[in-house]
PDB file of C-alpha atoms in Angstrom:
ATOM      1  CA  MET A   1       0.033  -0.008   0.070  1.00 64.00           C
ATOM      2  CA  ALA A   2       1.508   3.325  -1.041  1.00 75.00           C
ATOM      3  CA  TRP A   3       1.243   6.264   1.464  1.00 83.00           C
ATOM      4  CA  ALA A   4       0.305   9.706   0.287  1.00 90.00           C
ATOM      5  CA  THR A   5       3.274  12.072   0.252  1.00 92.00           C
ATOM      6  CA  ALA A   6       3.660  15.717  -0.344  1.00 91.00           C
ATOM      7  CA  GLY A   7       6.408  18.400  -0.586  1.00 95.00           C
ATOM      8  CA  PHE A   8       6.169  21.838   0.928  1.00 97.00           C
ATOM      9  CA  GLU A   9       8.246  24.498   2.426  1.00 98.00           C
ATOM     10  CA  LEU A  10       8.503  25.538   6.025  1.00 98.00           C
ATOM     11  CA  THR A  11       9.922  28.818   7.426  1.00 98.00           C
ATOM     12  CA  VAL A  12      11.998  27.909  10.496  1.00 98.00           C
ATOM     13  CA  ASN A  13      13.784  30.560  12.389  1.00 98.00           C
ATOM     14  CA  GLY A  14      13.540  32.916   9.304  1.00 97.00           C
ATOM     15  CA  VAL A  15      14.939  30.510   6.797  1.00 98.00           C
ATOM     16  CA  ALA A  16      13.122  28.609   4.274  1.00 98.00           C
ATOM     17  CA  GLN A  17      13.455  24.835   4.655  1.00 98.00           C
ATOM     18  CA  PRO A  18      12.211  22.560   1.853  1.00 97.00           C
ATOM     19  CA  VAL A  19      10.519  19.102   2.811  1.00 97.00           C
ATOM     20  CA  SER A  20      10.163  16.674   0.063  1.00 95.00           C
ATOM     21  CA  ASP A  21       8.463  13.277  -0.091  1.00 93.00           C
ATOM     22  CA  ALA A  22       6.964  13.573   3.275  1.00 94.00           C
ATOM     23  CA  TRP A  23       4.163  11.331   4.388  1.00 93.00           C
ATOM     24  CA  ILE A  24       0.998  13.599   4.537  1.00 91.00           C
ATOM     25  CA  GLY A  25       0.410  12.518   8.174  1.00 91.00           C
ATOM     26  CA  GLU A  26       3.767  13.641   9.613  1.00 96.00           C
ATOM     27  CA  ASN A  27       3.517  16.000  12.280  1.00 97.00           C
ATOM     28  CA  LEU A  28       5.553  19.152  12.789  1.00 98.00           C
ATOM     29  CA  LEU A  29       7.567  17.659  15.613  1.00 98.00           C
ATOM     30  CA  PHE A  30       8.742  14.799  13.369  1.00 98.00           C
ATOM     31  CA  VAL A  31       9.600  17.006  10.506  1.00 98.00           C
ATOM     32  CA  LEU A  32      11.577  19.418  12.614  1.00 98.00           C
ATOM     33  CA  ARG A  33      13.417  16.825  14.443  1.00 98.00           C
ATOM     34  CA  GLU A  34      13.996  13.847  12.017  1.00 97.00           C
ATOM     35  CA  ARG A  35      14.077  15.845   8.703  1.00 97.00           C
ATOM     36  CA  LEU A  36      15.338  19.245   9.566  1.00 98.00           C
ATOM     37  CA  GLY A  37      17.543  18.495  12.458  1.00 97.00           C
ATOM     38  CA  PHE A  38      16.062  21.091  14.903  1.00 98.00           C
ATOM     39  CA  THR A  39      16.499  18.698  17.950  1.00 97.00           C
ATOM     40  CA  ALA A  40      15.999  21.208  20.674  1.00 97.00           C
ATOM     41  CA  VAL A  41      12.284  20.582  19.995  1.00 98.00           C
ATOM     42  CA  LYS A  42      11.859  17.577  22.381  1.00 97.00           C
ATOM     43  CA  ASP A  43       9.536  14.570  21.823  1.00 97.00           C
ATOM     44  CA  GLY A  44       7.781  13.998  25.082  1.00 96.00           C
ATOM     45  CA  CYS A  45       4.220  12.632  25.229  1.00 96.00           C
ATOM     46  CA  GLY A  46       3.231  13.052  21.568  1.00 95.00           C
ATOM     47  CA  GLU A  47      -0.203  13.958  22.673  1.00 95.00           C
ATOM     48  CA  GLY A  48       0.140  17.816  23.395  1.00 95.00           C
ATOM     49  CA  GLU A  49       0.072  17.063  27.186  1.00 95.00           C
ATOM     50  CA  CYS A  50       3.778  17.625  28.240  1.00 97.00           C
ATOM     51  CA  GLY A  51       4.745  20.948  26.478  1.00 97.00           C
ATOM     52  CA  ALA A  52       8.277  19.618  25.806  1.00 98.00           C
ATOM     53  CA  CYS A  53       7.726  20.217  21.890  1.00 98.00           C
ATOM     54  CA  THR A  54       6.481  23.769  22.108  1.00 98.00           C
ATOM     55  CA  VAL A  55       7.467  26.095  19.310  1.00 98.00           C
ATOM     56  CA  LEU A  56       6.400  29.572  18.423  1.00 98.00           C
ATOM     57  CA  MET A  57       4.166  29.593  15.415  1.00 98.00           C
ATOM     58  CA  ASP A  58       3.364  33.140  14.144  1.00 98.00           C
ATOM     59  CA  GLY A  59       4.420  34.113  17.660  1.00 97.00           C
ATOM     60  CA  GLN A  60       2.096  31.898  19.486  1.00 97.00           C
ATOM     61  CA  PRO A  61       2.975  28.853  21.545  1.00 98.00           C
ATOM     62  CA  THR A  62       2.029  25.806  19.639  1.00 98.00           C
ATOM     63  CA  ALA A  63       2.593  21.941  20.556  1.00 98.00           C
ATOM     64  CA  ALA A  64       4.399  20.735  17.568  1.00 98.00           C
ATOM     65  CA  CYS A  65       3.249  17.173  17.896  1.00 98.00           C
ATOM     66  CA  LEU A  66      -0.364  18.356  17.290  1.00 97.00           C
ATOM     67  CA  VAL A  67       0.109  20.101  14.032  1.00 97.00           C
ATOM     68  CA  PRO A  68       0.443  18.380  10.509  1.00 96.00           C
ATOM     69  CA  ALA A  69       3.628  19.543   9.216  1.00 97.00           C
ATOM     70  CA  ALA A  70       2.028  20.454   5.806  1.00 95.00           C
ATOM     71  CA  ALA A  71      -0.498  22.647   7.504  1.00 96.00           C
ATOM     72  CA  ALA A  72       2.442  24.754   8.862  1.00 97.00           C
ATOM     73  CA  ALA A  73       3.657  25.861   5.490  1.00 96.00           C
ATOM     74  CA  GLY A  74       3.566  29.518   5.104  1.00 96.00           C
ATOM     75  CA  ARG A  75       3.572  30.090   8.878  1.00 97.00           C
ATOM     76  CA  ALA A  76       6.661  31.681  10.768  1.00 98.00           C
ATOM     77  CA  ILE A  77       8.022  28.864  13.086  1.00 98.00           C
ATOM     78  CA  GLU A  78      10.584  29.586  15.871  1.00 98.00           C
ATOM     79  CA  THR A  79      12.341  26.710  17.551  1.00 98.00           C
ATOM     80  CA  PRO A  80      14.611  27.028  20.738  1.00 98.00           C
ATOM     81  CA  GLU A  81      17.774  26.960  18.645  1.00 97.00           C
ATOM     82  CA  LEU A  82      16.974  30.475  17.488  1.00 97.00           C
ATOM     83  CA  HIS A  83      17.271  31.849  21.008  1.00 96.00           C
ATOM     84  CA  ALA A  84      20.179  29.731  22.272  1.00 92.00           C
ATOM     85  CA  VAL A  85      22.688  29.456  19.300  1.00 86.00           C
ATOM     86  CA  PRO A  86      25.324  30.898  19.237  1.00 89.00           C
ATOM     87  CA  GLN A  87      24.364  33.233  21.949  1.00 92.00           C
ATOM     88  CA  PRO A  88      21.855  32.391  24.707  1.00 95.00           C
ATOM     89  CA  ASP A  89      19.157  35.087  25.231  1.00 96.00           C
ATOM     90  CA  SER A  90      18.003  36.411  28.433  1.00 97.00           C
ATOM     91  CA  VAL A  91      15.339  33.731  28.996  1.00 98.00           C
ATOM     92  CA  ALA A  92      17.869  30.819  28.246  1.00 97.00           C
ATOM     93  CA  CYS A  93      20.350  32.402  30.740  1.00 97.00           C
ATOM     94  CA  ALA A  94      17.710  32.794  33.450  1.00 98.00           C
ATOM     95  CA  LEU A  95      16.527  29.141  32.943  1.00 97.00           C
ATOM     96  CA  ALA A  96      20.156  27.998  33.078  1.00 96.00           C
ATOM     97  CA  ALA A  97      20.700  29.846  36.352  1.00 96.00           C
ATOM     98  CA  HIS A  98      17.448  28.801  38.204  1.00 97.00           C
ATOM     99  CA  ALA A  99      16.369  25.663  36.575  1.00 96.00           C
ATOM    100  CA  GLY A 100      19.848  24.065  35.468  1.00 93.00           C
ATOM    101  CA  ALA A 101      19.785  21.651  38.273  1.00 92.00           C
ATOM    102  CA  GLY A 102      17.080  19.558  36.637  1.00 93.00           C
ATOM    103  CA  CYS A 103      17.294  17.228  33.680  1.00 94.00           C
ATOM    104  CA  GLY A 104      16.654  20.039  31.283  1.00 94.00           C
ATOM    105  CA  PHE A 105      14.341  17.936  29.071  1.00 96.00           C
ATOM    106  CA  CYS A 106      11.390  20.429  29.518  1.00 97.00           C
ATOM    107  CA  LEU A 107      13.527  23.618  29.473  1.00 97.00           C
ATOM    108  CA  PRO A 108      13.346  24.268  25.660  1.00 97.00           C
ATOM    109  CA  GLY A 109       9.590  24.225  25.624  1.00 98.00           C
ATOM    110  CA  ILE A 110       9.215  26.149  28.843  1.00 98.00           C
ATOM    111  CA  GLY A 111      11.554  28.829  27.314  1.00 98.00           C
ATOM    112  CA  MET A 112       9.517  29.215  24.282  1.00 98.00           C
ATOM    113  CA  GLU A 113       6.367  29.519  26.462  1.00 98.00           C
ATOM    114  CA  LEU A 114       8.056  32.357  28.661  1.00 98.00           C
ATOM    115  CA  ARG A 115       9.314  34.283  25.570  1.00 98.00           C
ATOM    116  CA  ALA A 116       5.779  34.334  24.299  1.00 98.00           C
ATOM    117  CA  LEU A 117       4.596  35.527  27.859  1.00 98.00           C
ATOM    118  CA  LEU A 118       7.085  38.180  28.172  1.00 98.00           C
ATOM    119  CA  THR A 119       6.269  39.522  24.764  1.00 97.00           C
ATOM    120  CA  ARG A 120       2.657  40.137  25.838  1.00 96.00           C
ATOM    121  CA  ASN A 121       3.420  40.921  29.474  1.00 97.00           C
ATOM    122  CA  ALA A 122       6.602  42.524  30.336  1.00 96.00           C
ATOM    123  CA  LYS A 123       6.263  41.978  34.021  1.00 97.00           C
ATOM    124  CA  PRO A 124       3.975  39.053  34.776  1.00 97.00           C
ATOM    125  CA  SER A 125       2.826  38.064  38.145  1.00 97.00           C
ATOM    126  CA  PRO A 126       3.609  34.822  39.757  1.00 97.00           C
ATOM    127  CA  ALA A 127      -0.072  33.687  39.009  1.00 98.00           C
ATOM    128  CA  ALA A 128       0.365  34.630  35.324  1.00 98.00           C
ATOM    129  CA  ILE A 129       3.509  32.609  35.167  1.00 98.00           C
ATOM    130  CA  ARG A 130       1.908  29.720  36.613  1.00 97.00           C
ATOM    131  CA  GLU A 131      -0.978  29.831  34.333  1.00 97.00           C
ATOM    132  CA  ALA A 132       1.273  30.192  31.270  1.00 97.00           C
ATOM    133  CA  LEU A 133       3.392  27.111  32.451  1.00 97.00           C
ATOM    134  CA  SER A 134       0.264  24.953  33.388  1.00 96.00           C
ATOM    135  CA  GLY A 135       0.628  22.932  30.163  1.00 95.00           C
ATOM    136  CA  HIS A 136       4.227  21.921  30.891  1.00 97.00           C
ATOM    137  CA  ARG A 137       5.354  19.094  32.948  1.00 95.00           C
ATOM    138  CA  CYS A 138       8.472  19.249  35.000  1.00 95.00           C
ATOM    139  CA  ARG A 139       9.257  16.397  37.379  1.00 93.00           C
ATOM    140  CA  CYS A 140      12.556  17.711  38.675  1.00 95.00           C
ATOM    141  CA  LEU A 141      11.883  21.310  40.003  1.00 96.00           C
ATOM    142  CA  PRO A 142       9.090  23.275  41.921  1.00 95.00           C
ATOM    143  CA  PRO A 143       7.444  26.011  40.082  1.00 95.00           C
ATOM    144  CA  GLU A 144       9.256  28.762  42.120  1.00 97.00           C
ATOM    145  CA  ARG A 145      12.334  28.068  40.177  1.00 97.00           C
ATOM    146  CA  PHE A 146      10.612  29.009  37.022  1.00 98.00           C
ATOM    147  CA  ILE A 147       8.995  32.185  38.526  1.00 98.00           C
ATOM    148  CA  ALA A 148      12.372  33.295  39.720  1.00 98.00           C
ATOM    149  CA  ALA A 149      13.802  32.737  36.248  1.00 98.00           C
ATOM    150  CA  THR A 150      10.954  34.631  34.612  1.00 98.00           C
ATOM    151  CA  ASP A 151      11.572  37.669  37.079  1.00 98.00           C
ATOM    152  CA  GLN A 152      15.373  37.614  36.073  1.00 98.00           C
ATOM    153  CA  ALA A 153      14.524  37.381  32.443  1.00 98.00           C
ATOM    154  CA  ALA A 154      11.958  40.246  32.677  1.00 97.00           C
ATOM    155  CA  THR A 155      14.405  42.415  34.505  1.00 97.00           C
ATOM    156  CA  ALA A 156      17.146  41.743  31.832  1.00 96.00           C
ATOM    157  CA  LEU A 157      14.754  42.330  29.039  1.00 95.00           C
ATOM    158  CA  ALA A 158      13.623  45.688  30.559  1.00 95.00           C
ATOM    159  CA  ARG A 159      17.376  46.653  30.767  1.00 95.00           C
ATOM    160  CA  GLU A 160      18.093  45.825  27.270  1.00 92.00           C
ATOM    161  CA  GLN A 161      15.132  47.693  25.948  1.00 92.00           C
ATOM    162  CA  ALA A 162      16.098  50.765  27.986  1.00 94.00           C
ATOM    163  CA  ARG A 163      19.680  50.520  26.639  1.00 92.00           C
ATOM    164  CA  ALA A 164      18.519  50.115  22.995  1.00 91.00           C
ATOM    165  CA  GLN A 165      16.158  53.083  23.447  1.00 90.00           C
ATOM    166  CA  ALA A 166      18.886  55.311  24.700  1.00 91.00           C
ATOM    167  CA  GLN A 167      21.183  54.197  21.874  1.00 89.00           C
ATOM    168  CA  ALA A 168      18.335  54.947  19.363  1.00 89.00           C
ATOM    169  CA  GLU A 169      17.752  58.499  20.987  1.00 87.00           C
ATOM    170  CA  ALA A 170      21.474  59.275  20.837  1.00 87.00           C
ATOM    171  CA  LEU A 171      21.789  58.206  17.171  1.00 80.00           C
ATOM    172  CA  THR A 172      18.839  60.475  16.270  1.00 82.00           C
ATOM    173  CA  GLN A 173      20.406  63.324  18.061  1.00 76.00           C
ATOM    174  CA  ALA A 174      23.789  62.507  16.225  1.00 73.00           C
ATOM    175  CA  GLU A 175      21.868  62.547  12.904  1.00 77.00           C
ATOM    176  CA  LEU A 176      20.138  65.893  13.849  1.00 76.00           C
ATOM    177  CA  ASP A 177      23.507  67.448  14.563  1.00 74.00           C
ATOM    178  CA  ALA A 178      25.036  66.018  11.404  1.00 78.00           C
ATOM    179  CA  GLN A 179      22.251  67.429   9.428  1.00 76.00           C
ATOM    180  CA  ALA A 180      22.618  70.937  11.135  1.00 75.00           C
ATOM    181  CA  GLN A 181      26.453  71.075  10.854  1.00 71.00           C
ATOM    182  CA  PRO A 182      26.491  72.160   7.143  1.00 69.00           C
ATOM    183  CA  MET A 183      24.077  74.895   7.996  1.00 63.00           C
ATOM    184  CA  ARG A 184      26.154  76.285  10.941  1.00 63.00           C
ATOM    185  CA  GLU A 185      29.255  76.377   8.631  1.00 65.00           C
ATOM    186  CA  SER A 186      27.450  78.067   5.595  1.00 62.00           C
ATOM    187  CA  PRO A 187      29.429  81.223   4.517  1.00 64.00           C
ATOM    188  CA  VAL A 188      26.178  83.026   4.077  1.00 59.00           C
ATOM    189  CA  LEU A 189      25.102  82.354   7.693  1.00 55.00           C
ATOM    190  CA  LYS A 190      28.480  83.176   8.906  1.00 59.00           C
ATOM    191  CA  SER A 191      28.580  86.435   7.262  1.00 60.00           C
ATOM    192  CA  ALA A 192      25.109  87.504   8.279  1.00 56.00           C
ATOM    193  CA  ASN A 193      24.886  89.619  11.406  1.00 55.00           C
ATOM    194  CA  TYR A 194      21.729  89.012  13.192  1.00 49.00           C
ATOM    195  CA  GLY A 195      22.875  90.733  16.487  1.00 51.00           C
ATOM    196  CA  ARG A 196      22.628  94.365  15.119  1.00 54.00           C
ATOM    197  CA  VAL A 197      18.978  95.279  14.843  1.00 52.00           C
ATOM    198  CA  PRO A 198      18.193  98.892  14.162  1.00 54.00           C
ATOM    199  CA  ALA A 199      16.173 100.419  17.062  1.00 55.00           C
ATOM    200  CA  GLN A 200      12.376 100.905  16.581  1.00 56.00           C
ATOM    201  CA  GLY A 201      11.557 104.176  14.651  1.00 53.00           C
ATOM    202  CA  LYS A 202      14.999 104.863  13.347  1.00 52.00           C
ATOM    203  CA  GLY A 203      15.882 104.670   9.673  1.00 50.00           C
ATOM    204  CA  ARG A 204      18.914 103.644   7.775  1.00 52.00           C
ATOM    205  CA  ALA A 205      21.728 106.162   7.925  1.00 51.00           C
ATOM    206  CA  HIS A 206      22.607 107.470   4.512  1.00 52.00           C
ATOM    207  CA  PRO A 207      26.082 108.294   3.330  1.00 52.00           C
ATOM    208  CA  ALA A 208      27.027 111.836   2.410  1.00 52.00           C
ATOM    209  CA  GLY A 209      25.804 112.979  -0.804  1.00 51.00           C
ATOM    210  CA  GLU A 210      23.211 110.283  -1.163  1.00 49.00           C
ATOM    211  CA  HIS A 211      19.669 111.762  -2.016  1.00 49.00           C
ATOM    212  CA  GLU A 212      16.360 110.437  -0.917  1.00 46.00           C
ATOM    213  CA  GLN A 213      14.526 108.667  -3.631  1.00 48.00           C
ATOM    214  CA  SER A 214      11.156 109.212  -2.270  1.00 44.00           C
ATOM    215  CA  GLY A 215      10.934 112.749  -3.530  1.00 47.00           C
ATOM    216  CA  VAL A 216      10.820 114.212   0.127  1.00 44.00           C
ATOM    217  CA  ARG A 217      13.826 116.451   0.974  1.00 47.00           C
ATOM    218  CA  ALA A 218      15.564 115.759   4.034  1.00 41.00           C
TER     219      ALA A 218
END
């Protein structure tokens, strides 16, 4: 019996990834791990219950084991590799610091969930963090570790955003100064004397011998 196959293209971490001769029933988890080599996406329960295979699809946390791979064509997919290689981001660093004592199997999926949470809520409460992670199973560590990691990541992200804003404002001011410099150095502006303004009611002094042109004699 021949299985129906299909070819399609996935956009993973901003890069087009062609997939050919895939069984039409393959889920996104299988294609990411086995065909494309994105092994940071973990295969846990296969039923959407553990959260280990969580990716971001168009910015939303998604269980990759529940999505037919062909249905993900044309969607923007992010895997944990995007945020950890070559330089770990604030979430990855915070999870390593506070949850590194565990086995780590659940951390990639939890990291993707926390990135989505911090995108929509820059300073989530402990209750909001617990709710966001309710679909993730960790058998090694208590929830307080992940709350602490989220708080650290939120602080680091706020600091990064403030630094980026300050740099943008400095760059804008530098551009304005660069645009104004040619005007300040203009020979016309340099030769103009705006400081000497005749007093109100006084006319221009006429050189000797010069006659008035209005017909009124001085």
